[in-house]
Coordinates of C-alpha atoms and ligand atoms in Angstrom, one line a residue:
X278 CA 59.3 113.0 108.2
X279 CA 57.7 109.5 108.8
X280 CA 59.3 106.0 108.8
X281 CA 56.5 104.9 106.1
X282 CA 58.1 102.7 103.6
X283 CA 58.9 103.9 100.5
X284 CA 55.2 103.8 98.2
X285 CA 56.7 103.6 94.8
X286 CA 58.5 100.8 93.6
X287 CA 61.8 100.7 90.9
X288 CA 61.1 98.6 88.1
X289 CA 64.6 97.2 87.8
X290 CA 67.2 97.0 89.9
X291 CA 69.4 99.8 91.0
X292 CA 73.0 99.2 90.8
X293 CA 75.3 102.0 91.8
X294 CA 76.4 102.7 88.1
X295 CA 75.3 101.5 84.6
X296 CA 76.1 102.0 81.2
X297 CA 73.4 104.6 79.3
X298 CA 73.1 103.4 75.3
X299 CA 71.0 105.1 72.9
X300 CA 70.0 103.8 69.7
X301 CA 72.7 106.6 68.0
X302 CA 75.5 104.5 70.1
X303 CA 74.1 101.4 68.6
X304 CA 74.0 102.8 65.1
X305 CA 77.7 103.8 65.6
X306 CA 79.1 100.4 66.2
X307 CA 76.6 98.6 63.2
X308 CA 77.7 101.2 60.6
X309 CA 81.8 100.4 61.8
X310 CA 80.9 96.7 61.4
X311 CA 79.8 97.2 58.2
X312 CA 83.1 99.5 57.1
X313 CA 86.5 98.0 55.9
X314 CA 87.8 98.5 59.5
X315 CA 87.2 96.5 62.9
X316 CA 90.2 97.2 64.4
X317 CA 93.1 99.7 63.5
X318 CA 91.0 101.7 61.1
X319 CA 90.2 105.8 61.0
X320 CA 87.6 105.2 64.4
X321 CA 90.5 105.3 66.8
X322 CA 92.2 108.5 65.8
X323 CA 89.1 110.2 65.5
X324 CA 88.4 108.8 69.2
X325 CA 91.6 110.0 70.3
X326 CA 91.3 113.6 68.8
X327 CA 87.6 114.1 70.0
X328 CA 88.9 113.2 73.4
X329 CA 91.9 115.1 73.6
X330 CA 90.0 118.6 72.7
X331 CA 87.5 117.0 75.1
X332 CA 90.2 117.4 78.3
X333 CA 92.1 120.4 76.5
X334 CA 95.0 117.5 76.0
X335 CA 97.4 117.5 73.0
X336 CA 97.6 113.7 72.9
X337 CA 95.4 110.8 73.1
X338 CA 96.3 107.5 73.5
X339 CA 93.2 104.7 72.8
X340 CA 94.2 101.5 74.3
X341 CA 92.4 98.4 75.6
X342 CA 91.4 99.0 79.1
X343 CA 92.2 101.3 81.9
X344 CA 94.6 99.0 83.5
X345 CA 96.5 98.7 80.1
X346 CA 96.6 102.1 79.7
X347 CA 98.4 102.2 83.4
X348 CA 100.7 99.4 83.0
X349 CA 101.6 101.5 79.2
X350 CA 102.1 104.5 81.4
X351 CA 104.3 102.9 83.9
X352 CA 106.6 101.5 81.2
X353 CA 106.9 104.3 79.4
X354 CA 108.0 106.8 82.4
X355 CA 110.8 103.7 82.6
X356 CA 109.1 101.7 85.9
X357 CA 111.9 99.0 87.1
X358 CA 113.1 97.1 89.6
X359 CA 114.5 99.0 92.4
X360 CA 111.9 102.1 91.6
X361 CA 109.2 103.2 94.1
X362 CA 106.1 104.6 93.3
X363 CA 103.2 105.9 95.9
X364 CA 99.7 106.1 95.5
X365 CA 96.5 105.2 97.4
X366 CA 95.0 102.3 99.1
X367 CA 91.5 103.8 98.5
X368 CA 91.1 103.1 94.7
X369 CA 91.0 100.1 92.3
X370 CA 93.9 97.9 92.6
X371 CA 94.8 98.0 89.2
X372 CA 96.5 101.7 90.5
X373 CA 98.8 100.2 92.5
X374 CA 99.4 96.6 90.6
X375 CA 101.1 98.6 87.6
X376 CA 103.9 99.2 89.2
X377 CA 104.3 95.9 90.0
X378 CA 103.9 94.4 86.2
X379 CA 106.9 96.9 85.5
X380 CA 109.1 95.5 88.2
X381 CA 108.6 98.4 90.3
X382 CA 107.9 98.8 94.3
X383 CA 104.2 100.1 95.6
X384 CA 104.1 103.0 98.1
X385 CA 101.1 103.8 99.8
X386 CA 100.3 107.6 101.2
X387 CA 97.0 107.8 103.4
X388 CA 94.4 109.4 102.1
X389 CA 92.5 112.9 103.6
X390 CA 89.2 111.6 105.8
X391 CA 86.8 114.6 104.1
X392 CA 87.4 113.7 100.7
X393 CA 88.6 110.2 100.5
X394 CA 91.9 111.7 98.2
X395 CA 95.6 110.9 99.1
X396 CA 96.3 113.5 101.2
X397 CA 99.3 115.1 99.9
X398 CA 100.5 116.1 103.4
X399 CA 101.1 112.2 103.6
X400 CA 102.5 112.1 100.7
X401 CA 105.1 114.7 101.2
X402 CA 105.9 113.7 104.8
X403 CA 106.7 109.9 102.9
X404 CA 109.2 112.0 100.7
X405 CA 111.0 114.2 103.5
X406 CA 111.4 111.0 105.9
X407 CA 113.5 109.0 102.8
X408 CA 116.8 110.3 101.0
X409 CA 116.3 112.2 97.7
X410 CA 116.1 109.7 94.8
X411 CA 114.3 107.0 97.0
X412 CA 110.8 107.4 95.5
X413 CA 110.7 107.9 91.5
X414 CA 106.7 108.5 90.6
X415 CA 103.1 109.2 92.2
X416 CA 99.7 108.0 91.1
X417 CA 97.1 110.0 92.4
X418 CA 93.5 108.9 91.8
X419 CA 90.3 111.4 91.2
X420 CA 88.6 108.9 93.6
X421 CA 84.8 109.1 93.4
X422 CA 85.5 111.8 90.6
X423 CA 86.8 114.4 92.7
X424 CA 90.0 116.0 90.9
X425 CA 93.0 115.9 93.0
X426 CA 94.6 119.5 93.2
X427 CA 97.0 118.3 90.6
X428 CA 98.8 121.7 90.9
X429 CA 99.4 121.5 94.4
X430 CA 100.9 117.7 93.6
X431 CA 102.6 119.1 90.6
X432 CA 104.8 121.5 92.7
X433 CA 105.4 119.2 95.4
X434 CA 106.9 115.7 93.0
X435 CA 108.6 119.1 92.0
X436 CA 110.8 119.1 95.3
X437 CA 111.3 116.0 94.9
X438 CA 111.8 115.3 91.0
X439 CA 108.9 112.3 90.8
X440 CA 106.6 112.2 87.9
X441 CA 103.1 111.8 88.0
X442 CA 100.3 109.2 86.0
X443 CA 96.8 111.0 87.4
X444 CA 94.3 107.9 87.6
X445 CA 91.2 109.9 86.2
X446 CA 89.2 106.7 85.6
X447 CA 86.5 108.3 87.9
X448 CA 86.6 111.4 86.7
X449 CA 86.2 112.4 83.0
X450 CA 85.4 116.7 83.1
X451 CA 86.0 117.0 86.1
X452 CA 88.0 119.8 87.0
X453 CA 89.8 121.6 89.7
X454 CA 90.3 125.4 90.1
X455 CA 94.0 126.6 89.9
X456 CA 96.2 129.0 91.7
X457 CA 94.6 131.8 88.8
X458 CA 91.2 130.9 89.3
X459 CA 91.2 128.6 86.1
X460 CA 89.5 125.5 85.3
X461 CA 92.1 122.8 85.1
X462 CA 90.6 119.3 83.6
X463 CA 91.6 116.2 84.9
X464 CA 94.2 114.7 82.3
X465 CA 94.5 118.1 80.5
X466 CA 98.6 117.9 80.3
X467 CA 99.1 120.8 82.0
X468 CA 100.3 118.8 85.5
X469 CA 100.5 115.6 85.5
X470 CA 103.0 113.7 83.0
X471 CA 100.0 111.6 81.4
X472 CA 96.7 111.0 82.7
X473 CA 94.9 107.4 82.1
X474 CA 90.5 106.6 81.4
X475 CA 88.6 103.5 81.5
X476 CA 85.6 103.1 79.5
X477 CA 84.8 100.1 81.6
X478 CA 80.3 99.8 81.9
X479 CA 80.0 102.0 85.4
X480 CA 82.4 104.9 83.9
X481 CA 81.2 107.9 82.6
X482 CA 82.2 106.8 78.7
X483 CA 81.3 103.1 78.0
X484 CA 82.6 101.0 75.5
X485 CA 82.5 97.9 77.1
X486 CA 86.2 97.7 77.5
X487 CA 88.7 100.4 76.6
X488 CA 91.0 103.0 77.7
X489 CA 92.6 106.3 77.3
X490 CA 95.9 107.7 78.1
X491 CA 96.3 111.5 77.5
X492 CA 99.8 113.4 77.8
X493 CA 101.5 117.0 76.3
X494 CA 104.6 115.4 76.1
X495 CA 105.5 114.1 72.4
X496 CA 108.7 111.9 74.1
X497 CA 105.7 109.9 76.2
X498 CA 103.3 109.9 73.3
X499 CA 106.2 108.2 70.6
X500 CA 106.9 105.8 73.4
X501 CA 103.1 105.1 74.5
X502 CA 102.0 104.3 71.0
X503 CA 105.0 101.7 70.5
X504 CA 104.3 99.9 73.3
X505 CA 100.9 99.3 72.1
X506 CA 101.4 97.6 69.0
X507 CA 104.1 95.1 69.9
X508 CA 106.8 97.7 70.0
X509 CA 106.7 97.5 66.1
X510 CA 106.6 100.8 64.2
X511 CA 106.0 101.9 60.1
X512 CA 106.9 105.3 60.6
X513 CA 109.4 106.0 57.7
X514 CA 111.0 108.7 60.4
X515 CA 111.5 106.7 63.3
X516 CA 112.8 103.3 60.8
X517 CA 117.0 102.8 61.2
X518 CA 116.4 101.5 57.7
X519 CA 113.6 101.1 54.8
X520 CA 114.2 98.4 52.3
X521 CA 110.6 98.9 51.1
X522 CA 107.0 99.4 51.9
X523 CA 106.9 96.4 53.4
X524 CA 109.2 97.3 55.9
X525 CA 108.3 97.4 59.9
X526 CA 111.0 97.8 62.7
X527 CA 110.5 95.9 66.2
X528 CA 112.0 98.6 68.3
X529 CA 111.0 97.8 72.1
X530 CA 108.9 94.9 73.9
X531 CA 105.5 96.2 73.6
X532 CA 102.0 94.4 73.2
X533 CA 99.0 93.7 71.7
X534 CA 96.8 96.5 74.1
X535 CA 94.6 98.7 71.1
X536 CA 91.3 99.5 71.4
X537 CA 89.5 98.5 67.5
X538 CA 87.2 99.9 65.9
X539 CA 83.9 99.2 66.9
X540 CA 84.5 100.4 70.3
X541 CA 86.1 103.3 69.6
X542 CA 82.9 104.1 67.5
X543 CA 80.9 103.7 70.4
X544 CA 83.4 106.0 72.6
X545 CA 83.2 109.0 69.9
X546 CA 79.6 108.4 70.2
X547 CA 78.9 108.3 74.1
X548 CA 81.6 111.8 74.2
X549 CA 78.9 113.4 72.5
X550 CA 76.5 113.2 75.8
X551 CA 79.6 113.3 78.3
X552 CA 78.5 116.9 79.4
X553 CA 74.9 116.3 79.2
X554 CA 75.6 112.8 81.9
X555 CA 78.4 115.3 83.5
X556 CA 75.2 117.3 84.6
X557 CA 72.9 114.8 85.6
X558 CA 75.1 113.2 87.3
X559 CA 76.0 116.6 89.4
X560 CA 71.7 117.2 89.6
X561 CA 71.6 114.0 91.4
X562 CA 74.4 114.5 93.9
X563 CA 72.9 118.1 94.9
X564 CA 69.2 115.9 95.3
X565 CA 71.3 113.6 97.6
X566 CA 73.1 116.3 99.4
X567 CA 70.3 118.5 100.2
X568 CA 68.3 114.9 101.2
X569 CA 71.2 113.7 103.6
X570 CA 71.5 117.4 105.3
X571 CA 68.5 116.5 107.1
X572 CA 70.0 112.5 108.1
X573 CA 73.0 113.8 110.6
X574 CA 73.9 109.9 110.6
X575 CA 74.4 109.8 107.1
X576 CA 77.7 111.8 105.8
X577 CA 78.7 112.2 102.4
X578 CA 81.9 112.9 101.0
X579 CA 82.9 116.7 100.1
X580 CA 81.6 117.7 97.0
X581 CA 83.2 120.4 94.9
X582 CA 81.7 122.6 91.7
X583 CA 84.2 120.1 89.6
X584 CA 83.2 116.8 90.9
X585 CA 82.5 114.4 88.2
X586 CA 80.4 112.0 90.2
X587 CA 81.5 108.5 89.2
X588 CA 80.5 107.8 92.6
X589 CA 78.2 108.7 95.5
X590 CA 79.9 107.8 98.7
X591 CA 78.2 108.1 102.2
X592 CA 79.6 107.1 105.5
X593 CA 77.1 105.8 108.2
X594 CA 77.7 103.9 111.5
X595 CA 76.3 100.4 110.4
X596 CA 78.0 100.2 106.8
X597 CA 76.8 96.3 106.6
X598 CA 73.2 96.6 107.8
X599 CA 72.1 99.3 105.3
X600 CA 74.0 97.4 102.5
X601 CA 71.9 94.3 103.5
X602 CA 69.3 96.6 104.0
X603 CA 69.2 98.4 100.7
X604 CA 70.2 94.7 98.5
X605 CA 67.0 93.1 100.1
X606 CA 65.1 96.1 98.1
X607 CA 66.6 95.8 94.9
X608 CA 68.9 98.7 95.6
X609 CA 72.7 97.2 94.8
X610 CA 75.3 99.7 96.4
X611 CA 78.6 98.9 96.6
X612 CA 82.1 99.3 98.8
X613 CA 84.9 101.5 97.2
X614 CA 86.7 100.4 98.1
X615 CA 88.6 97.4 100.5
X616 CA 92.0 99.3 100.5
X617 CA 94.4 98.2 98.2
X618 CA 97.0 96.9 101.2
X619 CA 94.9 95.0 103.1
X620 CA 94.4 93.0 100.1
X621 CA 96.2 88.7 100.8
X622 CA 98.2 90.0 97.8
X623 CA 99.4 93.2 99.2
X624 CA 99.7 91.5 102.7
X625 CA 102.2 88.9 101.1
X626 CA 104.3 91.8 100.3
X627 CA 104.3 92.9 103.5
X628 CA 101.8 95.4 103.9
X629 CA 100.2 95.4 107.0
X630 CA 96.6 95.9 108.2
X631 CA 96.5 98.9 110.1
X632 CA 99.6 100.9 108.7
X633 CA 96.8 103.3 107.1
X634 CA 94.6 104.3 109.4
X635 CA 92.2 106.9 108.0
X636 CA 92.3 104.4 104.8
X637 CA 90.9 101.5 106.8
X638 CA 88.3 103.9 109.0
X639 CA 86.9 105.2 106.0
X640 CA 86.6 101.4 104.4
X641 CA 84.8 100.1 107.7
X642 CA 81.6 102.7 107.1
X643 CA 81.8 104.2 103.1
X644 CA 78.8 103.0 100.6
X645 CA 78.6 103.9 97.5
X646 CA 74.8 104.9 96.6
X647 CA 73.5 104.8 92.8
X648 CA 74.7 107.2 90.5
X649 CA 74.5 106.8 86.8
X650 CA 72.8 109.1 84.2
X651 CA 69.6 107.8 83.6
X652 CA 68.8 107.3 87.4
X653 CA 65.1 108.8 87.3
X654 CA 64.4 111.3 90.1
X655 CA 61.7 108.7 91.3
X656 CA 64.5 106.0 91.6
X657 CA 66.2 108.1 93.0
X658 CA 63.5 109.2 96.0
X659 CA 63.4 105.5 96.4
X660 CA 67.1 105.4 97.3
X661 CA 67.0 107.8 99.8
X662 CA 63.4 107.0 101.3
X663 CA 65.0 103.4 101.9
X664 CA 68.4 105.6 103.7
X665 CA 66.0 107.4 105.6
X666 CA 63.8 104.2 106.7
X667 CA 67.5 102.3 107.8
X668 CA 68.5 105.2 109.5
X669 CA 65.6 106.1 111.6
X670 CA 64.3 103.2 111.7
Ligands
LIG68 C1 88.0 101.2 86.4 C2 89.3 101.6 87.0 C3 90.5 101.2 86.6 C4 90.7 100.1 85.6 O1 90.1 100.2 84.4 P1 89.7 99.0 83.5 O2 89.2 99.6 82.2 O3 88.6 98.2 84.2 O4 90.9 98.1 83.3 C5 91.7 101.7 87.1 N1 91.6 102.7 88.1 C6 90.4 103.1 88.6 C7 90.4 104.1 89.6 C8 89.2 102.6 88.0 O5 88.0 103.0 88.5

C-alpha cells in the first residue's frame, strides 16, 4: 500500500452518524399533519405495536426522548432516595443521571477493555463486596450496539434480587445468542425488566426526538403509561369512581413526556427500513474490519454476528492527532465517550478520576469512525484511505 492521498473526494461532510429520510418518511408526517391528530391520536399505538413485534416485546411504550423514557423507567421500578443503582461510565450520561432525577444513588461497574461493555465480573464483584439489599437496580448499555449478554446479567441481579432497565439506545435488532442457541433481541422482555430507545438523528430510527420503552410486564406497563400523561388516567377500570364521561382521575405525579403524532408517523415509517439499515450498517463494519486487519495500530472493538452498529469504534495510539487529522478533511468522528464519572458533575458527587481504570484507558484512545446507512462504499474508502495515510504516515 502507498501513503498517496486519498484521489476521490466526499461531497459533503462525513459525520459519524446521520439521519436517512426518504420521500415515503416525508409523506408520512405531511399526511399526519393533514389528519385530526397531531398528538395523542391512532399514530402512536400503531408505533408502539409495530415496534413491539419488531423486538418480539409485548409492550411498547412511545415517549418523548430516550432520556424520558429512562427517567419513566426509573420511577416506575420505584427509584428513591437511599436506592443505588450501577451502570457504566462508558455511555451517555443521561444512563446514569436518571437515577439521580428519581432521588436515587449512581454506581459505576468498569467496563470489559475488548468490547467496551460493563463487565459483569465488575459488576458482580460490586455486589459480593456490599451487604445484600445495598444495591437495588442495574443499567446496562448495548454500547456501540453490541447487546450485553442480558442472560448472563439476568441470572446474576438474580443472586442479588436487582432489576434491570437495558439502555438499548445503540442497539435496535441487535441480538445476542442465549444459553439454547437462540436469538434474544435487545429489549425483547425476556431478561431485562424494560428496555428503553431513542430516536434521537444518529440512532438507527429517527424521528427527530422520541423514545421507546418496551417491557413483558403488565404491572410496569400500567405504571409507565401513567406517568406519561401527568399521572392522569380515563380508564373506566383503573377509576375509584366515574360520575361521567367527563371523568379523569390524577392517580400519581407523572408528566407531560408523549411522543405526538407526527413523529410517531415518521417512526412507523423509518421501522420499515430498520433491517434493510441493520444490514448496511453490518456491510460497512465487515469493509472496516477487513480494512483495519491490515493497520495493526488501528484496533477495533469486538464485533459479534448481532452487533447493531450504532457505532464504529477504533482505538489508536494518537486518539487527538487523527481526530484533527480526519476533521481537517471533512471527516467528523467523534469520542464515545468522556466517562460518565469524570464528568465536574459526577466529580462534585465524589467520583474520582481514576477509580475506573479500563473506563478511562479506553476514553484516552477510542474514535468513533462514520457509520450511518447511506454511507457510500466510496465515502467510505475515503475514511479509511485518510486512517491509513495518519497511520503510516
Ligand atoms: C441517545 C442516548 C440516550 C438519550 O436519548 P435521547 O433521545 O437523546 O434523550 C440515552 N442513552 C444512550 C446510550 C444514548 O445513546
Amino acid at each position: 500500500m502507498t501513503n498517496a492521498p486519498a484521489t476521490f473526494h466526499p461531497t459533503r461532510p462525513l459525520p459519524y452518524g446521520r439521519q436517512h429520510i426518504t420521500e415515503e418518511d416525508v409523506k408520512a408526517v405531511t399526511d399526519t399533519l393533514q389528519s385530526d391528530f397531531l398528538t395523542q391520536g391512532p399514530k402512536v399505538a400503531e408505533f408502539e405495536e409495530k415496534f413491539a413485534a419488531y423486538l418480539g416485546a409485548t409492550y411498547a411504550v412511545a415517549v418523548s426522548n430516550g432520556t424520558a423514557a429512562l427517567h419513566l423507567c426509573a420511577l416506575a421500578l420505584g427509584v428513591a432516595p437511599g436506592q443505588r443503582v450501577i451502570t457504566t461510565p462508558i455511555t451517555f450520561a443521561a444512563s446514569a443521571n436518571c437515577v439521580l432525577y428519581a432521588g436515587g444513588e449512581v454506581h459505576f461497574a468498569d467496563i470489559d477493555p475488548t468490547t467496551a461493555l460493563i463487565d459483569l465480573r465488575q459488576v458482580r464483584h460490586l455486589l459480593e463486596s456490599h451487604p445484600r439489599g445495598h444495591f437495588h437496580g442495574l443499567i446496562p448499555v448495548d454500547f456501540a450496539g453490541l447487546p450485553v449478554n442480558m442472560e448472563e446479567a439476568r441470572r446474576l441481579v438474580d443472586e442479588f434480587g436487582l432489576w434491570i432497565i437495558e439502555d438499548a439506545c445503540h442497539a435496535p435488532g441487535g441480538f445476542f445468542v442465549d444459553s439454547e442457541g437462540n436469538e434474544q433481541r435487545c429489549g425483547s422482555g425476556h431478561f431485562a425488566d424494560l428496555a428503553i430507545f431513542s430516536f434521537h438523528p444518529v440512532k438507527h430510527i429517527a424521528t427527530g426526538e422520541g423514545g421507546m420503552i418496551t417491557t413483558n410486564r403488565p404491572d410496569l406497563y400500567e405504571k409507565l403509561l401513567l406517568l406519561r400523561t401527568h399521572g392522569i388516567t380515563k380508564n373506566p377500570d383503573l377509576l375509584r369512581q366515574n360520575p361521567g364521561g367527563w371523568y379523569y382521575e390524577m392517580q400519581t405525579l407523572g408528566y407531560n413526556y408523549r411522543m405526538p403524532d407526527m413523529l410517531t408517523a415518521l417512526g412507523i415509517s423509518q421501522l420499515r427500513r430498520a433491517d434493510a439499515g441493520l444490514a448496511r450498517r453490518r456491510q460497512l463494519a465487515a469493509s472496516y474490519d477487513a480494512a483495519f486487519a491490515e493497520m495493526p495500530t488501528v484496533r477495533p472493538l469486538a464485533g459479534a454476528a448481532g452487533h447493531a452498529y450504532h457505532l464504529y469504534v477504533i482505538q489508536v495510539e494518537d486518539r487527538k492527532g487523527l481526530y484533527d487529522f480526519l476533521r481537517e478533511r471533512q471527516i467528523f468522528a467523534q469520542v464515545h465517550y468522556i466517562p460518565v464519572h469524570t464528568m465536574p458533575y459526577y466529580q462534585e458527587l465524589g467520583w474520582k478520576t481514576g477509580s475506573l481504570p479500563r473506563a478511562e484507558a479506553y476514553y484516552a484512545h477510542c474514535l468513533s469512525l462514520p457509520m450511518f446507512p447511506d454511507l457510500t462504499d466510496e465515502e467510505q474508502q475515503y475514511v479509511i484511505d485518510c486512517v491509513r495515510e495518519f497511520v503510516q504516515g
